[in-house]
Short mmCIF file of C-alpha atoms in Angstrom, two decimals:
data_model
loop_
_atom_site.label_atom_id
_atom_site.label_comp_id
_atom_site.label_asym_id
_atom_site.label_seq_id
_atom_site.Cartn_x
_atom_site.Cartn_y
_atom_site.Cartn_z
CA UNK A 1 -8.47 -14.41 13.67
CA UNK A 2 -10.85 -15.43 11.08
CA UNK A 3 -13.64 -13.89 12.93
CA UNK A 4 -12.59 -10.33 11.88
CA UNK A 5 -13.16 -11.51 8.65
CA UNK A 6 -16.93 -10.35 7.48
CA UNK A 7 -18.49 -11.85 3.93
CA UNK A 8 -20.81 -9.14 2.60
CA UNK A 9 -23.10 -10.07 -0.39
CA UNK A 10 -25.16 -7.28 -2.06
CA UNK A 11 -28.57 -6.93 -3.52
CA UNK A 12 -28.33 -10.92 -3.49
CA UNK A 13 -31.61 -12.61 -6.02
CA UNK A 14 -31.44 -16.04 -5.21
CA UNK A 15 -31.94 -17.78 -1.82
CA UNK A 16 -30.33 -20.99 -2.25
CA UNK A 17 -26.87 -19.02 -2.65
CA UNK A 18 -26.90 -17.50 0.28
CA UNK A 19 -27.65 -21.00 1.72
CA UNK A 20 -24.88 -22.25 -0.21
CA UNK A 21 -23.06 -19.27 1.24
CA UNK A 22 -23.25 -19.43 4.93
CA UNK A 23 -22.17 -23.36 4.44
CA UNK A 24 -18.88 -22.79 2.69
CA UNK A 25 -18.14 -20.12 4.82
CA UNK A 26 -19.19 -22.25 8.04
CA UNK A 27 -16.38 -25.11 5.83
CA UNK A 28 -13.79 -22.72 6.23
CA UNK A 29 -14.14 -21.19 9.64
CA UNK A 30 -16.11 -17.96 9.31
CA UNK A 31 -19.43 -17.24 10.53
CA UNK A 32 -20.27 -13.26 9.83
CA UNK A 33 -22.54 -13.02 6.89
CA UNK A 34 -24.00 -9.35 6.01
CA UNK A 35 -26.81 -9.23 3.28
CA UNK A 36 -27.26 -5.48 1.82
CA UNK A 37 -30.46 -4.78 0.93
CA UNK A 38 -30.99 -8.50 -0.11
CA UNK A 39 -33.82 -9.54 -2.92
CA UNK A 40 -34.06 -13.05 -1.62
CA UNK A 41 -34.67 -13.62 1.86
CA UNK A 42 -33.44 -16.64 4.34
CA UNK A 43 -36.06 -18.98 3.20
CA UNK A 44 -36.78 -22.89 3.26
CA UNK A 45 -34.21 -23.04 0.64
CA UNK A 46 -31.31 -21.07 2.21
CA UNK A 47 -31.59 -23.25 5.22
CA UNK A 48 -31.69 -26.21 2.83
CA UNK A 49 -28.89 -25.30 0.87
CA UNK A 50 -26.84 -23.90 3.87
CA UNK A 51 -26.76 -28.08 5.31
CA UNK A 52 -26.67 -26.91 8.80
CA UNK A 53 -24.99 -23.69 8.89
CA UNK A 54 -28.39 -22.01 9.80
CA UNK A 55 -26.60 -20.70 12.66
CA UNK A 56 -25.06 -18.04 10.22
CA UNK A 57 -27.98 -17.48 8.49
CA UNK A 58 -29.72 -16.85 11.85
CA UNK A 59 -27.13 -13.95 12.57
CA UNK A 60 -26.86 -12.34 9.30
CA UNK A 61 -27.28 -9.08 9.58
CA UNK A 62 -29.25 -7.19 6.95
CA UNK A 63 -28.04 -3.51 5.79
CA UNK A 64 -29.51 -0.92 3.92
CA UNK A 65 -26.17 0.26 2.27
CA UNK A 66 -22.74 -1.43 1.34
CA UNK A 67 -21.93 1.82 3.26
CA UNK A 68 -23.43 0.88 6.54
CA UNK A 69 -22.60 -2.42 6.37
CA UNK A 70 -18.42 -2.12 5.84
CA UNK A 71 -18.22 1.42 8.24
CA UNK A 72 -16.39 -0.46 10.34
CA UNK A 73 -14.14 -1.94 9.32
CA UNK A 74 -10.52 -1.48 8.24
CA UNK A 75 -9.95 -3.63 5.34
CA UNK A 76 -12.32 -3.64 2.34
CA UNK A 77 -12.12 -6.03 -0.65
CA UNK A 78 -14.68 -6.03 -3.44
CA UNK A 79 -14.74 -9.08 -5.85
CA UNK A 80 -14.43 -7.84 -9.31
CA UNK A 81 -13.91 -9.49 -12.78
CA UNK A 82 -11.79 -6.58 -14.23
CA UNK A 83 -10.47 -3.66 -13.82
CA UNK A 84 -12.43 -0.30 -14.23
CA UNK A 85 -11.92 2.95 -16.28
CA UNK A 86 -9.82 4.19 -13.31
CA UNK A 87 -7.59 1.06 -12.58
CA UNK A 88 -7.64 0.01 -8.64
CA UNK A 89 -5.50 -1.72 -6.82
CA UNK A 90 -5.93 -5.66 -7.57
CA UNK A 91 -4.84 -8.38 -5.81
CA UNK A 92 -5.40 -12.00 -6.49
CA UNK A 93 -7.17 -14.49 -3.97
CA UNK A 94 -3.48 -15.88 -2.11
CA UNK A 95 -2.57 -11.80 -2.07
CA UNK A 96 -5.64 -11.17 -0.50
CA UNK A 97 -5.25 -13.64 2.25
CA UNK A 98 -1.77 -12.07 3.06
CA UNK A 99 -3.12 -8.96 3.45
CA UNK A 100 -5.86 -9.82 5.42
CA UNK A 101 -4.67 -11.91 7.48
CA UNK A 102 -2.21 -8.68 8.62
CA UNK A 103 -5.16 -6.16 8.81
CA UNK A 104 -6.69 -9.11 11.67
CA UNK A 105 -3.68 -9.54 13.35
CA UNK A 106 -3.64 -5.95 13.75
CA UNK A 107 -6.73 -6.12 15.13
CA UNK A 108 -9.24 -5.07 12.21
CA UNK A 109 -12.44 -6.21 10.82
CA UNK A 110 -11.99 -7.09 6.78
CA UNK A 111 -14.89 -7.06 4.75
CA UNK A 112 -14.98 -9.34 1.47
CA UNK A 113 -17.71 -7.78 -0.50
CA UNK A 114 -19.65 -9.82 -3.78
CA UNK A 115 -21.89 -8.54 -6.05
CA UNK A 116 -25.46 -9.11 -7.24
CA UNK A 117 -25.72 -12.47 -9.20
CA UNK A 118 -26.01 -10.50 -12.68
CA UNK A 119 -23.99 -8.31 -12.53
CA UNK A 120 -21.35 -8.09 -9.54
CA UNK A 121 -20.85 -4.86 -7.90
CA UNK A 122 -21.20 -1.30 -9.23
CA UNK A 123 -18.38 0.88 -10.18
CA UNK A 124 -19.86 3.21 -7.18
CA UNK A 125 -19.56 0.18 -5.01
CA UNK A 126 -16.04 -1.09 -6.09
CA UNK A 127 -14.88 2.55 -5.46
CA UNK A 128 -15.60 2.23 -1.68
CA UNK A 129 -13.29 -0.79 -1.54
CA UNK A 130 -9.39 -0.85 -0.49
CA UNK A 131 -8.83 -2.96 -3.03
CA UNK A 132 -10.49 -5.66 -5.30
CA UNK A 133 -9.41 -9.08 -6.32
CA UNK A 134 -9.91 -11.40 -9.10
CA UNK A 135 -10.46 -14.66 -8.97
CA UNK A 136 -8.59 -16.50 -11.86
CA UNK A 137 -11.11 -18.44 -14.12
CA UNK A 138 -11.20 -19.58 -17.94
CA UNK A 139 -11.57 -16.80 -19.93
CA UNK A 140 -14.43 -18.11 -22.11
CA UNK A 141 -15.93 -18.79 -19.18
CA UNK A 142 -15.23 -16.03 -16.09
CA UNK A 143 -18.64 -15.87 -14.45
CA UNK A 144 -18.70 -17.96 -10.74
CA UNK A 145 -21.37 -18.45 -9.10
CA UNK A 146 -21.55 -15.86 -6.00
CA UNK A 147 -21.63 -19.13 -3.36
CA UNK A 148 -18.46 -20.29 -5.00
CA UNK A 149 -16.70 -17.13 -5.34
CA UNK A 150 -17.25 -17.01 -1.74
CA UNK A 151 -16.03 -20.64 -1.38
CA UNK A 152 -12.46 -19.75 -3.05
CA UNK A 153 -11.72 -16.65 -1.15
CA UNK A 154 -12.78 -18.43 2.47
CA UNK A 155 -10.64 -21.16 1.62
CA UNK A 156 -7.92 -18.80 0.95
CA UNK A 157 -8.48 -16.87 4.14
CA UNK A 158 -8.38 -20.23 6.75
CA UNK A 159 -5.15 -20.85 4.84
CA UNK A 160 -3.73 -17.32 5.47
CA UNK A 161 -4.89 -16.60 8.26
CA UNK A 162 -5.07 -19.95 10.65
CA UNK A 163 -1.12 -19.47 10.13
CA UNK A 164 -0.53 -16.19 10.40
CA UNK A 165 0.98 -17.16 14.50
CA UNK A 166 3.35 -18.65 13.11
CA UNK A 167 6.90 -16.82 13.27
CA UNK A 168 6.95 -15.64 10.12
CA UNK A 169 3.84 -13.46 11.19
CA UNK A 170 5.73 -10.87 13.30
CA UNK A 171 7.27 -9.46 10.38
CA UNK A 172 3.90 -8.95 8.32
CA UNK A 173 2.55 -5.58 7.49
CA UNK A 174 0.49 -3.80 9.88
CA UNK A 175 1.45 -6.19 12.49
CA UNK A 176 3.23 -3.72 15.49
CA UNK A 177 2.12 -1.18 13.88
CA UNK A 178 1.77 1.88 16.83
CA UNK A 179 -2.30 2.89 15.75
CA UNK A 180 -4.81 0.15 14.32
CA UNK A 181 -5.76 0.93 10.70
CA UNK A 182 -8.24 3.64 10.59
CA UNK A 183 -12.05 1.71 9.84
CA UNK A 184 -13.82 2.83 6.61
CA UNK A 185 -15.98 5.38 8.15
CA UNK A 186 -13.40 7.58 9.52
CA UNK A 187 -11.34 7.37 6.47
CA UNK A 188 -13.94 8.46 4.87
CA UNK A 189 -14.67 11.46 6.95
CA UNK A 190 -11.41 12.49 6.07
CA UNK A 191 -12.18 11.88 2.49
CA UNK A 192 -15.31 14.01 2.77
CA UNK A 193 -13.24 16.78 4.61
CA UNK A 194 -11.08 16.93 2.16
CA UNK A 195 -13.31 17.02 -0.67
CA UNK A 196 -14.95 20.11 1.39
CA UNK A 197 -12.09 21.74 1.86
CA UNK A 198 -11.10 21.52 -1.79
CA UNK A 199 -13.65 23.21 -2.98
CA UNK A 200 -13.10 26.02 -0.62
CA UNK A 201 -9.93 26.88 -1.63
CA UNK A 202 -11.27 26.63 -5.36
CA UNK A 203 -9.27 23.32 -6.09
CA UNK A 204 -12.71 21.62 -6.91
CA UNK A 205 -15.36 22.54 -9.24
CA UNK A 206 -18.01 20.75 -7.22
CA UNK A 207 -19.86 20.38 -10.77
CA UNK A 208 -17.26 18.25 -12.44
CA UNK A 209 -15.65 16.46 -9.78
CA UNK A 210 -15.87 13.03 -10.37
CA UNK A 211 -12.36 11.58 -11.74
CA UNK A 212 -10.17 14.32 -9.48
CA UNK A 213 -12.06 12.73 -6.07
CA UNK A 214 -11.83 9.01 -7.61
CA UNK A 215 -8.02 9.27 -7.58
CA UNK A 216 -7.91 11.32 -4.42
CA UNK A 217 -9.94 8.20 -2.49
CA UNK A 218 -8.34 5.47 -4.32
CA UNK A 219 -4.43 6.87 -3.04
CA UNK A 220 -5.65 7.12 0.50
CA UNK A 221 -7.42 3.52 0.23
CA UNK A 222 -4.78 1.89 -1.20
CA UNK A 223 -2.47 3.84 1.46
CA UNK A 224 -4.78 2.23 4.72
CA UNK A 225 -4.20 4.67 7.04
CA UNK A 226 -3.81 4.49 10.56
CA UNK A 227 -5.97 6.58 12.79
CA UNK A 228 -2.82 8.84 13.87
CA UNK A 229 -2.41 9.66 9.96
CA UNK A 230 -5.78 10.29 9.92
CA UNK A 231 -5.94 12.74 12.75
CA UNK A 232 -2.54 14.59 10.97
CA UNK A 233 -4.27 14.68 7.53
CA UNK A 234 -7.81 16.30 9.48
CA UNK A 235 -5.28 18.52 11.34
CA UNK A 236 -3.91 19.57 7.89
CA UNK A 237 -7.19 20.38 6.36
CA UNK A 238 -8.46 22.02 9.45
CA UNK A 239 -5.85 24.37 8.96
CA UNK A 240 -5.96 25.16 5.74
CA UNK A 241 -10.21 25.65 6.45
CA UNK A 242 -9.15 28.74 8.96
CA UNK A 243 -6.19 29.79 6.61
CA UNK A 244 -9.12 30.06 4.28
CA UNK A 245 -11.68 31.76 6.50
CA UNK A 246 -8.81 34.44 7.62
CA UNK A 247 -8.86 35.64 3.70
CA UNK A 248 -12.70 36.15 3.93
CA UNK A 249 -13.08 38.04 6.53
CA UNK A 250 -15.95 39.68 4.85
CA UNK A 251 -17.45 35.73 5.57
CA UNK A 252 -16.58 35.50 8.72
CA UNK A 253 -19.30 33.80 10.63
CA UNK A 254 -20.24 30.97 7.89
CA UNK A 255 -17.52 28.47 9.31
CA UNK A 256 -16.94 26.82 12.51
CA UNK W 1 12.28 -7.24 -16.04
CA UNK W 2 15.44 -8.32 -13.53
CA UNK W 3 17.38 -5.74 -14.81
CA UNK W 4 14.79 -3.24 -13.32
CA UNK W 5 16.85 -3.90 -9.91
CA UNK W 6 19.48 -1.86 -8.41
CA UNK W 7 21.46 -3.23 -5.82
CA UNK W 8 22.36 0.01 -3.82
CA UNK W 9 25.50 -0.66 -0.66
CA UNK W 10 25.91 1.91 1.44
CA UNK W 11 29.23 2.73 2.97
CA UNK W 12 30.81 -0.68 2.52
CA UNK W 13 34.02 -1.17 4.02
CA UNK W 14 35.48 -4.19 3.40
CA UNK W 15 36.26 -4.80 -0.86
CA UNK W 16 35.74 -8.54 -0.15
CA UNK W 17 32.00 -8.08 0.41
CA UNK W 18 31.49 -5.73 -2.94
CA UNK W 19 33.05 -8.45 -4.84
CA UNK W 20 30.92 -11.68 -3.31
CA UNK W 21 28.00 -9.03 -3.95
CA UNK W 22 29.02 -9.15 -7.22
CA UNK W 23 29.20 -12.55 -7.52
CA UNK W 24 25.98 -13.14 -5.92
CA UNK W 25 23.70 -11.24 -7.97
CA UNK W 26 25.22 -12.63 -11.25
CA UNK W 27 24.35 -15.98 -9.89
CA UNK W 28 20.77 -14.30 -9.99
CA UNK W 29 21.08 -12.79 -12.82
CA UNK W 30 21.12 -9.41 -11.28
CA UNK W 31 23.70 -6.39 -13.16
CA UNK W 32 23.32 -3.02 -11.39
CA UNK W 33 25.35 -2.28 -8.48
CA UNK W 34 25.68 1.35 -6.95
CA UNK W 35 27.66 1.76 -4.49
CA UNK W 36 26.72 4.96 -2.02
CA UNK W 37 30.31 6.40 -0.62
CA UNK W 38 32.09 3.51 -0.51
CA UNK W 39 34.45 3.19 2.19
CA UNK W 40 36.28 -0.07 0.44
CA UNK W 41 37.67 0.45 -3.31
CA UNK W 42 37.61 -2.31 -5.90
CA UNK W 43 40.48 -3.92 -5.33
CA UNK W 44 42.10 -7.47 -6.01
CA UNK W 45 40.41 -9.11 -3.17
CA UNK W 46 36.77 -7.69 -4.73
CA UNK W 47 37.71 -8.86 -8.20
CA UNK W 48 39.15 -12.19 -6.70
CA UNK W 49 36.07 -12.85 -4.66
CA UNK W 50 33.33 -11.44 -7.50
CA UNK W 51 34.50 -15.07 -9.50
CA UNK W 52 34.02 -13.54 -12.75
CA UNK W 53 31.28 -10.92 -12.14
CA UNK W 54 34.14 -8.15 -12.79
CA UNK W 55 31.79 -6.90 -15.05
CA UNK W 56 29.22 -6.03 -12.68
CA UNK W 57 32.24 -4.24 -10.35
CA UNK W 58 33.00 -2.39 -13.38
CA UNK W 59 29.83 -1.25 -14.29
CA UNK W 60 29.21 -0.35 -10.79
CA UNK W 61 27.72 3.43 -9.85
CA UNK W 62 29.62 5.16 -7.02
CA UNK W 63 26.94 8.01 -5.76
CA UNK W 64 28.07 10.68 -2.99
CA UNK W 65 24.67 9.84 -1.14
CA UNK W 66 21.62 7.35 -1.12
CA UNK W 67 18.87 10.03 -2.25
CA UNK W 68 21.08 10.55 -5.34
CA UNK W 69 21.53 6.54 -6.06
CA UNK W 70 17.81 5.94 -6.18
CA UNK W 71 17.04 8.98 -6.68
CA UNK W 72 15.11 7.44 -10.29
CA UNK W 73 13.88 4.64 -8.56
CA UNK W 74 10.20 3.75 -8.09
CA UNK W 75 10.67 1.16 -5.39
CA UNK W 76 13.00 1.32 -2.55
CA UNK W 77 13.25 -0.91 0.14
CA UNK W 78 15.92 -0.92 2.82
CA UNK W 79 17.18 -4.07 4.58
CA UNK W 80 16.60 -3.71 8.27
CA UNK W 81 17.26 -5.67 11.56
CA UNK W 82 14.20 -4.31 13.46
CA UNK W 83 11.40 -1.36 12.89
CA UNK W 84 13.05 1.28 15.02
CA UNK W 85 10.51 4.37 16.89
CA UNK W 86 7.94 5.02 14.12
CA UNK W 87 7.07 1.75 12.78
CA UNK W 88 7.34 1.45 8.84
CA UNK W 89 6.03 -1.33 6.34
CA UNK W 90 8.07 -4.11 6.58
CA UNK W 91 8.10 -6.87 4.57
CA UNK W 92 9.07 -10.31 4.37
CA UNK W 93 11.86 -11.13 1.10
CA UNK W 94 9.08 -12.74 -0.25
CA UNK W 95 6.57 -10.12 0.35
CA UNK W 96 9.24 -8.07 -1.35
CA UNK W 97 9.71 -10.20 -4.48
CA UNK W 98 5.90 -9.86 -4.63
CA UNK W 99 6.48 -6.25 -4.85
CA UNK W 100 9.67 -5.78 -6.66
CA UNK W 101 7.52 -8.09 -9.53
CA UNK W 102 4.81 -5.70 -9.44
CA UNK W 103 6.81 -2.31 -9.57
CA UNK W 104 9.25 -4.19 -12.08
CA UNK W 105 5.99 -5.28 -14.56
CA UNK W 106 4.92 -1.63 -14.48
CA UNK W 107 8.05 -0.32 -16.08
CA UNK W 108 9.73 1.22 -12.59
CA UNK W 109 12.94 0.52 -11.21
CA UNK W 110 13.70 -1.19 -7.77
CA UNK W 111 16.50 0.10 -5.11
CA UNK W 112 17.12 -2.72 -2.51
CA UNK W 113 19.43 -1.14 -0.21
CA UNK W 114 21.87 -2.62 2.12
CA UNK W 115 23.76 -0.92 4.97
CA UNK W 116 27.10 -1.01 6.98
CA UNK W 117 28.56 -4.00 7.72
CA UNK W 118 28.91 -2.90 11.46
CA UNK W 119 25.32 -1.12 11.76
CA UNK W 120 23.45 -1.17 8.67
CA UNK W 121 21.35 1.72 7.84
CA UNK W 122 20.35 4.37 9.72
CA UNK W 123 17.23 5.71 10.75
CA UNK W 124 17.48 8.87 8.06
CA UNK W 125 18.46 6.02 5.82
CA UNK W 126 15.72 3.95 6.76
CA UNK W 127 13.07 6.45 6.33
CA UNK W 128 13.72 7.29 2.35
CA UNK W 129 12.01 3.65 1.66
CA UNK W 130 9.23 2.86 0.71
CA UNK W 131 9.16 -0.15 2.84
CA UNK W 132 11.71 -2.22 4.60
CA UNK W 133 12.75 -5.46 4.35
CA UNK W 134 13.72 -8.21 7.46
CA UNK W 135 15.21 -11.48 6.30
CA UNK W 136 14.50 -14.04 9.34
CA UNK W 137 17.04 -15.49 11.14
CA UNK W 138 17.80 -17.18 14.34
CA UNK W 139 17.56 -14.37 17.24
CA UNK W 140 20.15 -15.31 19.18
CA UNK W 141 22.24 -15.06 15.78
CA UNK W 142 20.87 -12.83 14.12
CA UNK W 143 23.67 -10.42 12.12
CA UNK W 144 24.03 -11.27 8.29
CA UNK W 145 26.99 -10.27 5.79
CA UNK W 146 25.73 -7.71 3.58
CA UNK W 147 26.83 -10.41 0.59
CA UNK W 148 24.92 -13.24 2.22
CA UNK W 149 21.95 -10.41 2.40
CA UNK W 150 22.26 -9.47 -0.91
CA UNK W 151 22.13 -13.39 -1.82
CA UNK W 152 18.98 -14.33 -0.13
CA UNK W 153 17.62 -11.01 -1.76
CA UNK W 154 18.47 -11.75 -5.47
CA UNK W 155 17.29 -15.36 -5.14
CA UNK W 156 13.63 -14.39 -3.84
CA UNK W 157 13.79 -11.36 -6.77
CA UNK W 158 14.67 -14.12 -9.15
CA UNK W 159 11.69 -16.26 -8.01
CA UNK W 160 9.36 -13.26 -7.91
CA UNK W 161 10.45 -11.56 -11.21
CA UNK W 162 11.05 -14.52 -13.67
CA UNK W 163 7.76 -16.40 -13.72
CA UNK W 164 5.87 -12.93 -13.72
CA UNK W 165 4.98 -13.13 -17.11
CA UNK W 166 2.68 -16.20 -16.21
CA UNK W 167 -0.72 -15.85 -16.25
CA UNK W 168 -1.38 -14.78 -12.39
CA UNK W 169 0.70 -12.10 -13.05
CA UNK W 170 -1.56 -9.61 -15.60
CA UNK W 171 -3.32 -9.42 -12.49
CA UNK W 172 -0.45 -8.12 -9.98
CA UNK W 173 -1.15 -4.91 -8.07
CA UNK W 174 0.07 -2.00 -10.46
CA UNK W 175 0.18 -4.16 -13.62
CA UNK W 176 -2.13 -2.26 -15.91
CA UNK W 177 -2.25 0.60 -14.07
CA UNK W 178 -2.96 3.89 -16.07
CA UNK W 179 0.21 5.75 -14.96
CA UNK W 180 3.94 5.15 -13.99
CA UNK W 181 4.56 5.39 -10.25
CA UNK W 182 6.38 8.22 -9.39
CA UNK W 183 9.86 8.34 -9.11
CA UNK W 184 11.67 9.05 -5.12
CA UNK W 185 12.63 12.45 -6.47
CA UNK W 186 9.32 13.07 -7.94
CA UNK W 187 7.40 11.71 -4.26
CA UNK W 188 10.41 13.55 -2.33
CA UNK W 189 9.67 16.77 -4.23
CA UNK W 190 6.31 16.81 -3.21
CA UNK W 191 7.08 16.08 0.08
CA UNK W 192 9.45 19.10 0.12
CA UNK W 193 6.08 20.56 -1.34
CA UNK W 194 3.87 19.71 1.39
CA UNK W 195 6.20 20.28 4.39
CA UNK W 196 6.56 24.19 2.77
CA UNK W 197 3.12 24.49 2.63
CA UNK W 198 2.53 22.85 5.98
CA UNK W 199 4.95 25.50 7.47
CA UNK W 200 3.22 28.41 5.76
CA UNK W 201 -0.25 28.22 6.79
CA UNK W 202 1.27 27.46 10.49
CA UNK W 203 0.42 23.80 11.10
CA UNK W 204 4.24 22.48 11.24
CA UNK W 205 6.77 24.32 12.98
CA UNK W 206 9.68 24.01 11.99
CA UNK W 207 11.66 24.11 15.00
CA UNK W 208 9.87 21.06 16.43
CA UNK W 209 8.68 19.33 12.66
CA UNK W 210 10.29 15.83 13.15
CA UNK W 211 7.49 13.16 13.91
CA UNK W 212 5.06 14.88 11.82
CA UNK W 213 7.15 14.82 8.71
CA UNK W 214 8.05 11.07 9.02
CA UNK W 215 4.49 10.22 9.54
CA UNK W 216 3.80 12.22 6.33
CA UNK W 217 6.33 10.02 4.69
CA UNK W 218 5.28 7.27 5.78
CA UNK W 219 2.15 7.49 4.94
CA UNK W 220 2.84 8.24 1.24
CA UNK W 221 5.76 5.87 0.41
CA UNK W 222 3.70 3.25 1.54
CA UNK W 223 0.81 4.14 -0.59
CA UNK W 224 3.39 5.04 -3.61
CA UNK W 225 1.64 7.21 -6.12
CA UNK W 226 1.54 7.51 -9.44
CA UNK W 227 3.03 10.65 -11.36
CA UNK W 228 -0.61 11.41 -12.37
CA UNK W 229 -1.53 11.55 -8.28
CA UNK W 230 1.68 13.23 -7.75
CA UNK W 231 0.41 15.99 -10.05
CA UNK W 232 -2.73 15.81 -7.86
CA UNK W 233 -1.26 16.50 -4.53
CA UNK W 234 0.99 19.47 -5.56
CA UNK W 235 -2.12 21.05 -7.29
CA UNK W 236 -3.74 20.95 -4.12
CA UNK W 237 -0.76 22.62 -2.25
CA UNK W 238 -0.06 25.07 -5.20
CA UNK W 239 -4.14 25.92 -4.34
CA UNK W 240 -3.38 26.16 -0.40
CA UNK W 241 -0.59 28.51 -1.04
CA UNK W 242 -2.46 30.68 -3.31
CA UNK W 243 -5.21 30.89 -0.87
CA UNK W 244 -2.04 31.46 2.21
CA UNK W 245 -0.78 34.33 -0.16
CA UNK W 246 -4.41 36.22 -0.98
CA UNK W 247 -4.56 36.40 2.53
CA UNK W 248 -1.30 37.74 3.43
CA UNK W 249 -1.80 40.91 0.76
CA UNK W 250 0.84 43.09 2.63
CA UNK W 251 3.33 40.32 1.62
CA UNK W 252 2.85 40.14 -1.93
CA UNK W 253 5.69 39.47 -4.51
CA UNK W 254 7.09 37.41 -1.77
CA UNK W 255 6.07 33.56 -3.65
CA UNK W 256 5.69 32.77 -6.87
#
């Protein structure tokens, strides 16, 4: 089980936390690290600082794009201190493991995504995520260190999810479900459909667009879908595409 | 914040098992009971067993049918034995307390709803929820009273929704969040929305609708919007039908 769970750090400066990365996650049980477009690479003192868990740094894989490196999977957390102008779903660190730990035993990859040293992760970024969650900390001091933000939440997955056979598991969510969850990519081809489709029927001013698409992505990402429901929403908007291509047919031609 | 939960019993026939409902929420410090065409009255056995929770049995709501009792509600979860054909959230009680805390801290109300004694609820029941609830129990014994239900359900909402003003809990999922959920009549209206549309620009038909719909549902109880998303969603169907009626100009006057 814990090897559906991926820990994706972004635009990462320093070397010795990804070091200190790959060990607590090797502590805890997982072993996928993805590095997006890192600033420091695996140097002497990532291997120092990771205290034998070179293995992970070894098979890190490297991504151009948060994008790229979470298409596929089904469950997407970003690690945020607060909430953003539009508020997103939040979960704490115990809620998280719950909820991962019933994406994997529905057989999906879950992406825990931290952000650049300075700065954490981008309102652009955080909008690509399921959900986020916040790690408690003092309020006059609320900045961890990325290596042991990443220590707290892979504690709290070995504890949710090395568990999650026992019997209370059958009755978690997403567990028997009929279709597995659908992974970021496609839901986001049905996002992008959408959006499309939106503006053809004149829904969407594609020059102020930003808050209306926001809210649109967030429901459907806090919703998960399942690949059937993704297939039934496509469906939907397919129709409506030829429903709108029938009433031009002075157009016809432009659309498949 | 436990007085945002309604206790809904549908079809109860026995008066002995309204009253030790009574009795068992008071011990939780639960108050609203609404009972959904009762088949038992409140008698002398329900006030005899309800030990002093007569108020609660006299304060009690009789509704003609479940859609109108929680009809106002922003959570509803239905106890269940077993997911039946299309498989539907299902939650643990404590998953559920979780929940009920959440919806409860953002100002909506909470329908836990219990069926027959012979059969619980059934599968139209079942599918006006948001998410269903199991409570374990031994398999080869596995039939609860609907009072002993009800009691295992009020103590885990007791747990969940009195120690939600600690400090974890500014951080629940849908605390802080910019607008109310939407109420079952508000989501079911849109739904009614959507399945018109659906039928007008010929991708449901409705002689053979039934596993579409339900998936629809599905999908958006589980994700529960907002009224501000609500208001979303039927924009984009009031823009599909607009489009549906421009092209059907020999039909015009026919839709508002």
């Amino acid at each position: 089980m814990l090897n559906r769970i991926c820990v994706v750090m972004v635009n990462t400066t320093h070397s010795g936390n990804i070091g200190a990365a790959a060990r607590a996650m090797k502590n805890m049980g997982l072993s996928r690290l993805l590095l997006v477009d890192p600033i420091a690479s695996i140097d002497e003192e990532a291997i120092q600082r990771s205290s034998r868990a070179e293995d992970i740094l070894h098979n890190a894989e490297i991504h151009p794009t948060l994008e790229s490196a979470i298409a596929g999977c089904g469950l997407v957390v970003g690690t945020s201190a607060r909430s953003r102008s539009v508020p997103w779903p939040l979960m704490t660190p115990r809620q998280c493991g719950d909820r991962a730990a019933q994406a994997a035993a529905a057989g999906n990859d879950i992406a825990l995504v931290f952000g650049r040293e300075s700065r954490g992760l981008t309102n652009e970024e955080l909008h690509l995520c399921n959900a986020h969650v916040h790690i408690p900390t003092d309020e006059n001091f609320s900045s961890l260190n990325v290596a042991q933000a990443i220590q707290v939440m892979a504690y709290e997955m070995r504890l949710a999810l090395t568990d999650v056979e026992n019997a209370e598991s059958e009755q978690r969510w997403g567990v028997d479900w009929d279709y597995p969850m659908a992974t970021h990519d496609q839901l986001n081809g049905m996002l992008q459909h959408m959006e499309q489709t939106l503006v053809e029927i004149g829904f969407l001013d594609p020059n102020t667009p930003k808050q209306l698409m926001t809210r649109v992505r967030r429901l459907f990402q806090r919703a998960a879908p399942d690949r059937m429901e993704i297939n039934i929403l496509r469906g939907m908007l397919a129709a409506v595409q030829r429903r709108t291509d029938a009433s031009e047919s002075d157009e016809r031609g432009d659309k498949a």
